[in-house]
XYZ file of C-alpha atoms in Angstrom:
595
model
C 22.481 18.954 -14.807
C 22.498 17.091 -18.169
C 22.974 13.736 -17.755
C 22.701 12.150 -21.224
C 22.606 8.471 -21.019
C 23.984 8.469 -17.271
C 21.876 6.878 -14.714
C 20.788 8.580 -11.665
C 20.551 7.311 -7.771
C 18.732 9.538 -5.223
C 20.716 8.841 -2.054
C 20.059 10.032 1.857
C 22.220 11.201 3.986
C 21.494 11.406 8.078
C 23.717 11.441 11.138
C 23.637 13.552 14.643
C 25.005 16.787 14.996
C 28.466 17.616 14.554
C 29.079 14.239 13.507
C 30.396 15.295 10.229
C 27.467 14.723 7.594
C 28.066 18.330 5.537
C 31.490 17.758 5.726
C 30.819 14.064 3.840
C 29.020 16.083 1.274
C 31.369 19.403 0.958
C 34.484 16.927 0.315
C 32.309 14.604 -1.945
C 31.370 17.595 -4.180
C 35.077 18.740 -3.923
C 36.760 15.987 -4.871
C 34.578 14.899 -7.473
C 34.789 17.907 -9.472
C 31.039 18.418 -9.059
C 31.422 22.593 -7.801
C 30.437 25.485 -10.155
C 33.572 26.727 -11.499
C 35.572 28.612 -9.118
C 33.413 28.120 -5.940
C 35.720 26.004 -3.981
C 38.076 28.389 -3.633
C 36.101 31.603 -3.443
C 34.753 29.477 -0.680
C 38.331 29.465 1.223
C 38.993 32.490 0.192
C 36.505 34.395 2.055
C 37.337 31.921 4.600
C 40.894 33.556 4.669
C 39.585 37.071 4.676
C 37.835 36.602 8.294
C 40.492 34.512 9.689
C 38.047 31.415 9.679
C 39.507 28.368 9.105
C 38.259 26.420 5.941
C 35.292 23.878 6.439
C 34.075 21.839 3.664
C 30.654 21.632 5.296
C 31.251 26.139 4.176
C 30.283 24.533 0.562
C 26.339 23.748 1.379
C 25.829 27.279 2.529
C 27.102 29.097 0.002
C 25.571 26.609 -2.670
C 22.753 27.666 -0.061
C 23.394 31.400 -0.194
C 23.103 31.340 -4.303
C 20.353 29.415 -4.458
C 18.589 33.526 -4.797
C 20.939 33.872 -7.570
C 18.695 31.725 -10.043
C 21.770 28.692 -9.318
C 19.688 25.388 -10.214
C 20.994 23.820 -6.702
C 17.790 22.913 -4.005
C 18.899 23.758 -0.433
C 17.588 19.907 0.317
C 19.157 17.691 -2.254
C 22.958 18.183 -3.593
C 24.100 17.053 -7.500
C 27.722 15.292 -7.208
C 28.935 12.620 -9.916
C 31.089 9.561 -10.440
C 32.672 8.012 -13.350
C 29.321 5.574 -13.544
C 26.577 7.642 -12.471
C 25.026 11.229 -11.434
C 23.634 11.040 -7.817
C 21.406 13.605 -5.915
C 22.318 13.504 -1.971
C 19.070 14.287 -0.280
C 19.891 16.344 2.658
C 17.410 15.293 6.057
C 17.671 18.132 8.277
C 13.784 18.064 8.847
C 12.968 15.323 10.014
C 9.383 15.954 9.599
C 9.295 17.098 6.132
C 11.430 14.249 4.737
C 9.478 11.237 6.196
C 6.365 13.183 4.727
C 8.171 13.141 1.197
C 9.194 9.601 1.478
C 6.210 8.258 2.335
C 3.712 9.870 0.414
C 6.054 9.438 -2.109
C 7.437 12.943 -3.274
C 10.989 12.290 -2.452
C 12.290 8.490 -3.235
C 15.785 7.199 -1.854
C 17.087 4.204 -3.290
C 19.963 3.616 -0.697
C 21.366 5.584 2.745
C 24.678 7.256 4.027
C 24.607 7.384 7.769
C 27.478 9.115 9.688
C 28.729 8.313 13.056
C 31.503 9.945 14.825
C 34.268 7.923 15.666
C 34.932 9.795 18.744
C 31.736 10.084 19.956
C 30.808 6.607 19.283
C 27.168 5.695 18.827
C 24.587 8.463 20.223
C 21.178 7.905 20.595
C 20.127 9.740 17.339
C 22.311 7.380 15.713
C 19.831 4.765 16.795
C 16.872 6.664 16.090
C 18.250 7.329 12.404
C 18.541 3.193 12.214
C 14.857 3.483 13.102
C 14.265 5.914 10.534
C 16.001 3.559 7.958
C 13.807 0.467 8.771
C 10.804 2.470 8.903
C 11.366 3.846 4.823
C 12.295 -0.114 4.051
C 15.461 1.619 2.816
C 17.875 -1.731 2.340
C 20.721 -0.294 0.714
C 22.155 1.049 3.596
C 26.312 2.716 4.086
C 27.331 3.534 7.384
C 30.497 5.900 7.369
C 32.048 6.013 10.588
C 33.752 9.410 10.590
C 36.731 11.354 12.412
C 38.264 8.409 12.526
C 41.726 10.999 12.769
C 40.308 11.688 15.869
C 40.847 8.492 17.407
C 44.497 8.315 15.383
C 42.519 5.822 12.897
C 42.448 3.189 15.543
C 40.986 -0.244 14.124
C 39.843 -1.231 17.576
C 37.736 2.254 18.137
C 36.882 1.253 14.499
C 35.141 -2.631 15.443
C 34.232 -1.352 18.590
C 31.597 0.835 16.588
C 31.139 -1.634 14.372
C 29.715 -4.504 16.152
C 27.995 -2.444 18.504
C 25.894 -0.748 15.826
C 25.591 -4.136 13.600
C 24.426 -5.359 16.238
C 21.672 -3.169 17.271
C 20.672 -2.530 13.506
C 20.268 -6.346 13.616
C 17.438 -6.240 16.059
C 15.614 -3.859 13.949
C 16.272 -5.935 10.943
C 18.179 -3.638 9.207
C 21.274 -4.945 7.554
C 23.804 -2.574 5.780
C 25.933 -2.904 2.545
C 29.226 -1.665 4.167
C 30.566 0.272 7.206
C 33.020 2.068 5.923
C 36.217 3.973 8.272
C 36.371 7.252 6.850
C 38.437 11.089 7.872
C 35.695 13.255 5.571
C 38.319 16.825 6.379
C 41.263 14.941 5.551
C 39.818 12.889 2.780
C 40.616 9.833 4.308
C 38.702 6.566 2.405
C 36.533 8.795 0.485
C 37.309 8.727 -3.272
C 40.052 6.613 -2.951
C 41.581 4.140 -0.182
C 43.134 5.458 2.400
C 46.941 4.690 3.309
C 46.375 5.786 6.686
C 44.275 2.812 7.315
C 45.317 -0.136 6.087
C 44.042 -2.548 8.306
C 40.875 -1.397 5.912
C 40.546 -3.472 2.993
C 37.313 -2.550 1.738
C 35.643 0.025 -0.735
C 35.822 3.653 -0.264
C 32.252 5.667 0.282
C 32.667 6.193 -3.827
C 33.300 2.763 -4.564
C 30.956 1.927 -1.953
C 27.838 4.355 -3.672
C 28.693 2.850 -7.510
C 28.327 -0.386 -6.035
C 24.864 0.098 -4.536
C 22.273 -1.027 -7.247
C 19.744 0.918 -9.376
C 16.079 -0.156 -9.036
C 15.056 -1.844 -12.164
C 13.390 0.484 -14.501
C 9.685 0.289 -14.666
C 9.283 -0.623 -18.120
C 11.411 -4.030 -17.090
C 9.507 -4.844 -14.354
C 6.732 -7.242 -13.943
C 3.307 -6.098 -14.931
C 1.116 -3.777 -12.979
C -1.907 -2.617 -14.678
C -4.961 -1.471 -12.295
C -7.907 -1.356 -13.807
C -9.216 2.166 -13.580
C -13.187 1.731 -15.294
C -14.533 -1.196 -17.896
C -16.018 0.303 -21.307
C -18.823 -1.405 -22.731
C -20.170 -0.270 -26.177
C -23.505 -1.306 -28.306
C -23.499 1.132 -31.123
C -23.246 -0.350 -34.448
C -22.759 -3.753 -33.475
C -19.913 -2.739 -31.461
C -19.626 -5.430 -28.839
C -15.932 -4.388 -26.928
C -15.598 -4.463 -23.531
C -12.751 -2.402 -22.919
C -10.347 -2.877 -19.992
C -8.799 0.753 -19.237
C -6.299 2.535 -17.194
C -2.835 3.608 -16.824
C -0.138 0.672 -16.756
C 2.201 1.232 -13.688
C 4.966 -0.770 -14.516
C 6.276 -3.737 -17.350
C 4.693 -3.802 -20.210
C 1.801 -6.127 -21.886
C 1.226 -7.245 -25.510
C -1.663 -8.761 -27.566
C -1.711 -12.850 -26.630
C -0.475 -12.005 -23.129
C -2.146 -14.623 -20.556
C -3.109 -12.321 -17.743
C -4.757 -12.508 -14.532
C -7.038 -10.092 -12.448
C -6.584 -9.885 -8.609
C -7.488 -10.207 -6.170
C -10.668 -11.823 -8.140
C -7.766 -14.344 -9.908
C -9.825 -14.517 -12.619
C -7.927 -15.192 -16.112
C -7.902 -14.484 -19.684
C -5.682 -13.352 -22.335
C -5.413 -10.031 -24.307
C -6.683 -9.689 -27.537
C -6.656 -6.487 -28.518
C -5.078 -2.979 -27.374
C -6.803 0.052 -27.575
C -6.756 3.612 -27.555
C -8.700 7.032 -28.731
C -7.779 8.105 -32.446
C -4.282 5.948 -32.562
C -3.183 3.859 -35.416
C -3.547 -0.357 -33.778
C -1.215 -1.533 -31.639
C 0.044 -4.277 -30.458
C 1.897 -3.816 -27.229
C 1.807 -0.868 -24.495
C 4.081 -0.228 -21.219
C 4.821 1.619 -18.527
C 3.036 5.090 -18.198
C 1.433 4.583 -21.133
C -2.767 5.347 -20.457
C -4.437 2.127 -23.025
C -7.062 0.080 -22.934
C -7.428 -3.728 -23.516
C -9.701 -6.244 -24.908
C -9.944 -10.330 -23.560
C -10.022 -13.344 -25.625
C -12.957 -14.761 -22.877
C -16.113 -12.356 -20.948
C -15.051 -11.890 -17.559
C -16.772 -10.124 -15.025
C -14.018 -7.395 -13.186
C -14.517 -4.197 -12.029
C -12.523 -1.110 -11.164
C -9.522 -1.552 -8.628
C -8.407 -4.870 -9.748
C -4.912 -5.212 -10.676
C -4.286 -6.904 -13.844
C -0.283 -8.746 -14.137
C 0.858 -11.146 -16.528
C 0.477 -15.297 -15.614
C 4.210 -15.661 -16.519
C 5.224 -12.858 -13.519
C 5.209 -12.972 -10.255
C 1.995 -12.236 -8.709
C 0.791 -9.560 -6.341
C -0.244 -10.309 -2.775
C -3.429 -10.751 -2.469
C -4.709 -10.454 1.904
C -7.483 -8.721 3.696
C -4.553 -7.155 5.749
C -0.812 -5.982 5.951
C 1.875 -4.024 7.667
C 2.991 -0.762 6.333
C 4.559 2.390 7.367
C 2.281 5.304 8.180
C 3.618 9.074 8.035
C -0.322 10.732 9.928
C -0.784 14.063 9.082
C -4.647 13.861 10.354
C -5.654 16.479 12.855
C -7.034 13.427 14.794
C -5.408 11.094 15.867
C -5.219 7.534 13.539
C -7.254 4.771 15.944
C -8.111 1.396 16.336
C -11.311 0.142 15.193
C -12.039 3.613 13.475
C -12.956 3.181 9.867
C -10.610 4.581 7.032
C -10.607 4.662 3.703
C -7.788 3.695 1.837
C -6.855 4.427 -1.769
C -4.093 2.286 -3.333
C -3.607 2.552 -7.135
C -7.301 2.679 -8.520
C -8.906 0.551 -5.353
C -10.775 2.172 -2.614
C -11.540 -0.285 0.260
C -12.165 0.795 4.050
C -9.796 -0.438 6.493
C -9.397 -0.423 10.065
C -5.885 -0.307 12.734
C -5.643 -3.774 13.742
C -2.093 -3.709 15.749
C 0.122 -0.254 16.127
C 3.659 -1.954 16.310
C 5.497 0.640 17.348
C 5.538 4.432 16.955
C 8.040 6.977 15.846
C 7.790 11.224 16.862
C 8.773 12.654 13.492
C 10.396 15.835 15.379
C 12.789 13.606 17.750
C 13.021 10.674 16.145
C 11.773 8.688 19.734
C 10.361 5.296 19.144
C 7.834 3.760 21.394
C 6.807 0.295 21.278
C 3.468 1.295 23.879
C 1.531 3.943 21.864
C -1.387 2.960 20.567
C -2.432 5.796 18.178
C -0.352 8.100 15.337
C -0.799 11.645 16.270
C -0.104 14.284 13.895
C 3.309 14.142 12.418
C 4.069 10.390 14.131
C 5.538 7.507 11.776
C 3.417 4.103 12.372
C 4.604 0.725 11.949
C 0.940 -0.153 12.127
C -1.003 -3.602 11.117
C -4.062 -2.676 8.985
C -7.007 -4.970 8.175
C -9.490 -4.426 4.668
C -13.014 -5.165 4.869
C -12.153 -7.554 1.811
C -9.371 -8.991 0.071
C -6.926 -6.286 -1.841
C -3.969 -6.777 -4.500
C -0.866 -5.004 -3.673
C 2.815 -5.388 -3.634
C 5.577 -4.096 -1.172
C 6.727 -0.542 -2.052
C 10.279 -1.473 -2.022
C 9.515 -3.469 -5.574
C 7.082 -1.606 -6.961
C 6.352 2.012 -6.147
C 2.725 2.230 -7.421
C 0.924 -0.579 -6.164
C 2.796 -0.595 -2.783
C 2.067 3.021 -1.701
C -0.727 4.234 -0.343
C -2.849 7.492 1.135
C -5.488 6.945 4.227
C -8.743 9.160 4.010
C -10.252 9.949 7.625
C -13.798 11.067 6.577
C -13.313 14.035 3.784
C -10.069 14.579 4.165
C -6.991 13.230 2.898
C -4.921 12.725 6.638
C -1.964 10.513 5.886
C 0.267 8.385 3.644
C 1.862 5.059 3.455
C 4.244 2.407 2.454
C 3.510 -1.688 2.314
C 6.478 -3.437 3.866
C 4.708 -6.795 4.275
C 1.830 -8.744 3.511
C -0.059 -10.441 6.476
C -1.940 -13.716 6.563
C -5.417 -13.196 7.696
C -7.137 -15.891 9.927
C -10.595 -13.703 9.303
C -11.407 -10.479 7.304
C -12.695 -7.445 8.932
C -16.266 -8.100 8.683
C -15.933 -11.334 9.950
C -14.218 -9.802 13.329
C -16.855 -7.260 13.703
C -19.497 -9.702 12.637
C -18.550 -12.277 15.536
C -17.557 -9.020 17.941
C -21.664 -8.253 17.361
C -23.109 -11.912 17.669
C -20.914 -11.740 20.928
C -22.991 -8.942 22.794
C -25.974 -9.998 20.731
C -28.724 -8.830 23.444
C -31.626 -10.495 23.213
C -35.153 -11.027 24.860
C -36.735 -14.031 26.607
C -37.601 -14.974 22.785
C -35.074 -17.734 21.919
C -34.398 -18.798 17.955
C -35.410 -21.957 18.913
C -38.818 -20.349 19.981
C -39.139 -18.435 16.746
C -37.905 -21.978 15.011
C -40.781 -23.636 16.634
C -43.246 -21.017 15.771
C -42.996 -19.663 12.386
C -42.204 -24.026 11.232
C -38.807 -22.599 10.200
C -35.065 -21.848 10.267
C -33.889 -18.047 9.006
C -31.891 -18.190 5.975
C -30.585 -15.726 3.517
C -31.334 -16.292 -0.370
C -29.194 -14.222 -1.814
C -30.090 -13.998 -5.508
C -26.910 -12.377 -7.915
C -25.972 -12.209 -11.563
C -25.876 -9.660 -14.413
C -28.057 -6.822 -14.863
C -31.347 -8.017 -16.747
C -31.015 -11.590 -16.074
C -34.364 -11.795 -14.357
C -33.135 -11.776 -10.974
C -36.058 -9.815 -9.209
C -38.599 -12.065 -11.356
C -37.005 -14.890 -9.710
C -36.976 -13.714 -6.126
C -40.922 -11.950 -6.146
C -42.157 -15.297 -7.244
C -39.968 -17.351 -4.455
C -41.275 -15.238 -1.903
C -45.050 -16.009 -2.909
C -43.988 -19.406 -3.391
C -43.427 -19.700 0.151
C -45.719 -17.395 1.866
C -48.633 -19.569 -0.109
C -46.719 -22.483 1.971
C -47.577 -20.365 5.068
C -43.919 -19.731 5.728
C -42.501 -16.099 7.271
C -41.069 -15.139 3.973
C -39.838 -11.327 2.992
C -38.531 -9.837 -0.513
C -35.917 -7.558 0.618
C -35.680 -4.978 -2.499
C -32.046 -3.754 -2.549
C -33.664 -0.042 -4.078
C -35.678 -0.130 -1.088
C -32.466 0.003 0.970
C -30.737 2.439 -1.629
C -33.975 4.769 -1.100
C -33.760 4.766 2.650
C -30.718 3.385 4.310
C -28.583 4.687 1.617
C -30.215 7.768 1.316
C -26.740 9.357 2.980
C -24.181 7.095 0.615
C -23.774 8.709 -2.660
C -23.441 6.291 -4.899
C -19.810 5.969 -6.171
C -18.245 3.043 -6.630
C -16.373 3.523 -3.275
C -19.282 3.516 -1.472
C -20.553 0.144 -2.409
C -19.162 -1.590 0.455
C -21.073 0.422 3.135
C -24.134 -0.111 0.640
C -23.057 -4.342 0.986
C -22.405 -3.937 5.040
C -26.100 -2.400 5.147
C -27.848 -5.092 2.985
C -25.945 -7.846 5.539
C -26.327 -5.690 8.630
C -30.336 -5.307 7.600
C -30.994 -9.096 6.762
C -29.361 -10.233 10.044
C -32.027 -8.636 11.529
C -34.470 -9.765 9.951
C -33.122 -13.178 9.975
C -33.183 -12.473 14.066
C -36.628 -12.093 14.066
C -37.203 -15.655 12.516
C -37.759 -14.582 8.668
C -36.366 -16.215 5.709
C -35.370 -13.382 3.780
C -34.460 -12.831 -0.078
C -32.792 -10.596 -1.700
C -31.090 -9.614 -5.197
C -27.961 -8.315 -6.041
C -25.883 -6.899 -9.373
C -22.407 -7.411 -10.647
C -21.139 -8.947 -7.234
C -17.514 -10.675 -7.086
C -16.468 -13.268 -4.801
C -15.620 -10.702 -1.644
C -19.025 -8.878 -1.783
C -20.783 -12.240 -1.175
C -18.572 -13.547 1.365
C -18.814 -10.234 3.223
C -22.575 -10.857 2.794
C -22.461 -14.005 4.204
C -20.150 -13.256 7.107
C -22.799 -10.180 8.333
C -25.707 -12.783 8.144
C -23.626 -15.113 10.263
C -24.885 -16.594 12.642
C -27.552 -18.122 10.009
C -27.425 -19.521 7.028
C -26.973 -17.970 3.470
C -27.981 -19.681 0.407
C -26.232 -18.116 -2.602
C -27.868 -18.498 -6.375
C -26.752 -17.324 -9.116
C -28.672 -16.610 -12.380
C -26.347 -16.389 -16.068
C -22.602 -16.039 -16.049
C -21.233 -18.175 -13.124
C -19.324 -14.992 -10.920
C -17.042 -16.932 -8.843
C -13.624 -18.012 -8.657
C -14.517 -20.266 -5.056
C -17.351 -23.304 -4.722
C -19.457 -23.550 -1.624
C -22.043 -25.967 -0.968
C -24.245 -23.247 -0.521
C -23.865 -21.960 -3.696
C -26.457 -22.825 -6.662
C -26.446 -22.340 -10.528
C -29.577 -21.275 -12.176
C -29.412 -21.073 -15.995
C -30.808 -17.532 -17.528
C -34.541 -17.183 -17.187
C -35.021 -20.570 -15.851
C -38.404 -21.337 -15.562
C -37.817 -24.445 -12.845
C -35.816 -21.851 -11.067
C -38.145 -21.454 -7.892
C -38.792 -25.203 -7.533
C -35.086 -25.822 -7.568
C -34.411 -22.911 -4.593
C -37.590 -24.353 -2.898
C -35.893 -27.728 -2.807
C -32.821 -26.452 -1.531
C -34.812 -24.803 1.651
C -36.791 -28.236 2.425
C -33.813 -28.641 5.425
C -34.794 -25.553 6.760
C -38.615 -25.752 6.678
C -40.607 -27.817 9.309
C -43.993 -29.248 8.558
């Protein structure tokens, strides 16, 4: 359908049987002149020829039937227009196939019709399609309360329905646009208002549809630019550091003050690149670029970059979303995941399962604990670290998500709201192990005693090649000539033997980080003041470092570029290749070591 400069809506349609939905859309197409030529009445004319009385719901099956007849009409989503815009009605007769496009994202409705019959009244599908509703975060929502020549277009059957289902769509926070009385055979409130009801002074389903409003477009949005990889070159003096990736939506422009999250670092853009194109100074939506900043910061992959002068992501170690689980095991509580939102991969774990919803029947239950295949979640997820995203309802890309159980990709989601975490992931599981700690008839205190001591973690970080490992070798013979229990713990040792089963990639580093914590702490349980070195760390890799070491200490320094957007008292600055270095770490450990 050519739409020139028209806009388009994509628009849902669900109601129980028999309650009138194809008849909604038959007379819709009808009366808004949307038909191929001449089908409405070959339509009632074979309707004639085997004494069948003309339906309008007849239309979807023979748009149906020539749908083998190369007619550009999908059996799943019907073309009708207005006088302001061209809309596509997506049909929901699977239930399981359409909450699988909505949620993974292949099919997106911006607004809902849901039918009820008047005589009828409210059936318990009609319930289970309010469900449905909340559980897309579909807020535009139309409820057409149909047949009402049924119940001789009675206002009182009319409020009767209405307040009972306003009221129950209230309790599930769902809040619709209009309900609207309607006769879909006759015609009755459709197009135009209906003189049969005139107690009705509101907008016909028409009206009612041009009034709903189109999602701002993407290039008008706020900015939403994950970072997909961080070029560095050297050759011929070439010193750019180029931010790249694909911006989602707005759009960005050299002397743009910007900010990463969730690191919330800042800087502003000073140049825009891209491969054998003339310069440039501004890029937007869809548009693959790079970018250059005014000031050195250290970011990595994942991060979402959005303009200071928009509204910022959320940034939370957990949220609530919408899960459609097409695992074939079921999705579990304190199972690890991987999730993959925009360019960030973080592992995440079930923390609450709200409620569940069978995609088949449309049942809810508020008791299940687990998705099994085919179920919609409204499940409570917690990150090992702090994540930037957005709710989907605002912005598509960065509030949309797909779950990865081992290998295989096994389900798909939508943010509806961000959650304020008391403590991350790691620090659950970390207090969850110091818990059932078991021990032997060795105390700390008797190690304390002992070894002259308290455990501690140095943690050494900073830049590649800014004599980290020189730092730490020569603090742990510093202290072993002081007779202390003192051990270097080489992070390629780990890489050559705990890691020898992680491959690598960048979404493996936070297994690599859980091992390096997990390892120290038990070291630091057996009395030992243990150092180590790390590369290119951000503020959530250290404090997921120091929440595995918990119960002891950590003491955090950091050689070159300072790497943190937080301060901590256990945090120290070293300046590059500072010879005083080990004197000043040595000084900082004095608390910890007994003469």
């Amino acid at each position: 359908m050519e739409t020139g400069q028209q806009e388009r809506m994509n628009i849902v349609i669900v109601g129980h049987v028999d309650h009138g939905k194809s008849t909604v859309i038959g007379r819709l197409l009808a009366d808004t002149g949307s038909l191929p030529q001449g089908k409405l009445e070959a339509v009632k004319l074979a309707c004639e020829r085997n004494a069948k009385p003309f339906e309008y719901a007849f239309l979807l099956d023979a748009l149906k039937d020539e749908q083998a007849q190369g007619i550009t009409i999908d059996t799943a989503r019907v073309f009708f227009k207005s006088d302001k815009r061209h809309y596509i009605i997506i049909d929901a007769p699977g239930h399981i196939e359409f909450l699988k496009n909505m949620i993974t994202g292949a099919a997106r409705a911006e607004a809902a019709l849901l039918v009820i019959d008047a005589q009828e009244g409210i059936r318990e599908n009609s319930r289970r399609h309010g469900y449905l509703m909340s559980m897309l975060g579909i807020k535009q929502l139309i409820v057409l309360v149909n047949k009402m020549d049924l119940v001789e277009y009675s206002q009182a059957a009319f409020d009767t329905i209405c307040s009972e289902y306003a009221a129950f769509l209230e309790q599930i926070h769902v809040h619709p646009k209009y309900i609207i009385p309607i006769a879909a055979r006759e015609g009755e409130n459709l197009i135009h208002a209906s003189s049969r009801m005139p107690w009705y002074n509101g907008p016909s389903v028409l009206q009612a549809m041009d009034a709903m409003q189109k999602e701002i477009p993407d290039v008008s949005k706020a900015l939403r630019f994950p970072v997909q990889d961080i070029y560095k070159f050297t050759a011929e003096n070439d010193d750019r550091r180029i931010v790249a990736g694909t911006i989602a939506t707005g759009e960005v422009r050299v002397g743009d003050a910007v900010t990463f999250y969730p690191s919330q670092k800042k800087s502003r853009i000073k140049s825009i690149e891209g491969f054998n194109v003339p310069s440039q100074n501004s890029a937007q939506s869809g548009q693959a670029t790079g970018v250059t900043l005014e000031t050195q910061i250290y970011i990595r992959s994942g991060e979402v970059m959005a303009k200071e002068s928009d509204p910022a992501p959320f940034v939370s170690s957990a949220f609530r979303a919408h899960v459609f689980w097409l695992g074939k095991r079921p999705l579990i509580k304190e199972k690890r995941y991987k999730l993959k939102i925009g360019t960030h991969r973080v592992p995440v774990y079930v923390k609450t399962v709200h409620r569940v919803l069978d995609a088949s029947s449309l049942d809810a239950d508020s008791d299940k604990q687990q998705l099994d295949r085919h179920d919609v979640g409204d499940v409570e997820f917690e990150a090992v670290r702090p994540l930037a995203f957005d709710l989907s309802g605002e912005f598509e890309q960065t509030g949309r998500f797909v779950l990865v159980d081992e290998y295989d990709i096994a389900g798909g989601g939508i943010i509806v709201a961000a959650v304020q975490a008391s403590t991350t992931a790691t620090e659950t599981f970390a207090a969850r192990r110091n818990f059932a700690w078991v021990r032997g008839d060795i105390s700390p205190s008797h190690r304390a005693i002992r070894y002259r001591q308290e455990p501690i973690f140095v943690l050494i970080v900073g830049a590649p090649g800014t004599g980290k490992a020189a730092i730490a070798t020569a603090l742990e013979k510093d202290l072993f000539e002081r007779d202390q229990v003192v051990y270097y713990l080489g992070v390629d040792n780990i890489t050559l033997g705990l890691d020898r089963d992680v491959s690598g990639q960048f979404e493996d580093r936070d297994e690599h980080i859980r091992r390096i914590g997990e390892t120290a702490h038990l070291m630091m349980d057996a009395g030992l003041i243990v150092i180590s070195t790390i590369s290119d760390v951000d503020d959530g890799d250290v404090k997921r470092l120091m929440a595995l070491a918990s119960p002891f200490r950590t003491l955090v320094a950091a050689v070159g570029e300072w790497p943190f957007e937080w301060a901590d008292s256990a945090i120290m600055m070293l300046a590059e290749h500072d010879t005083a270095a080990v004197d000043r770490i040595v000084g900082a450990l004095r608390p910890f070591l007994h003469s």
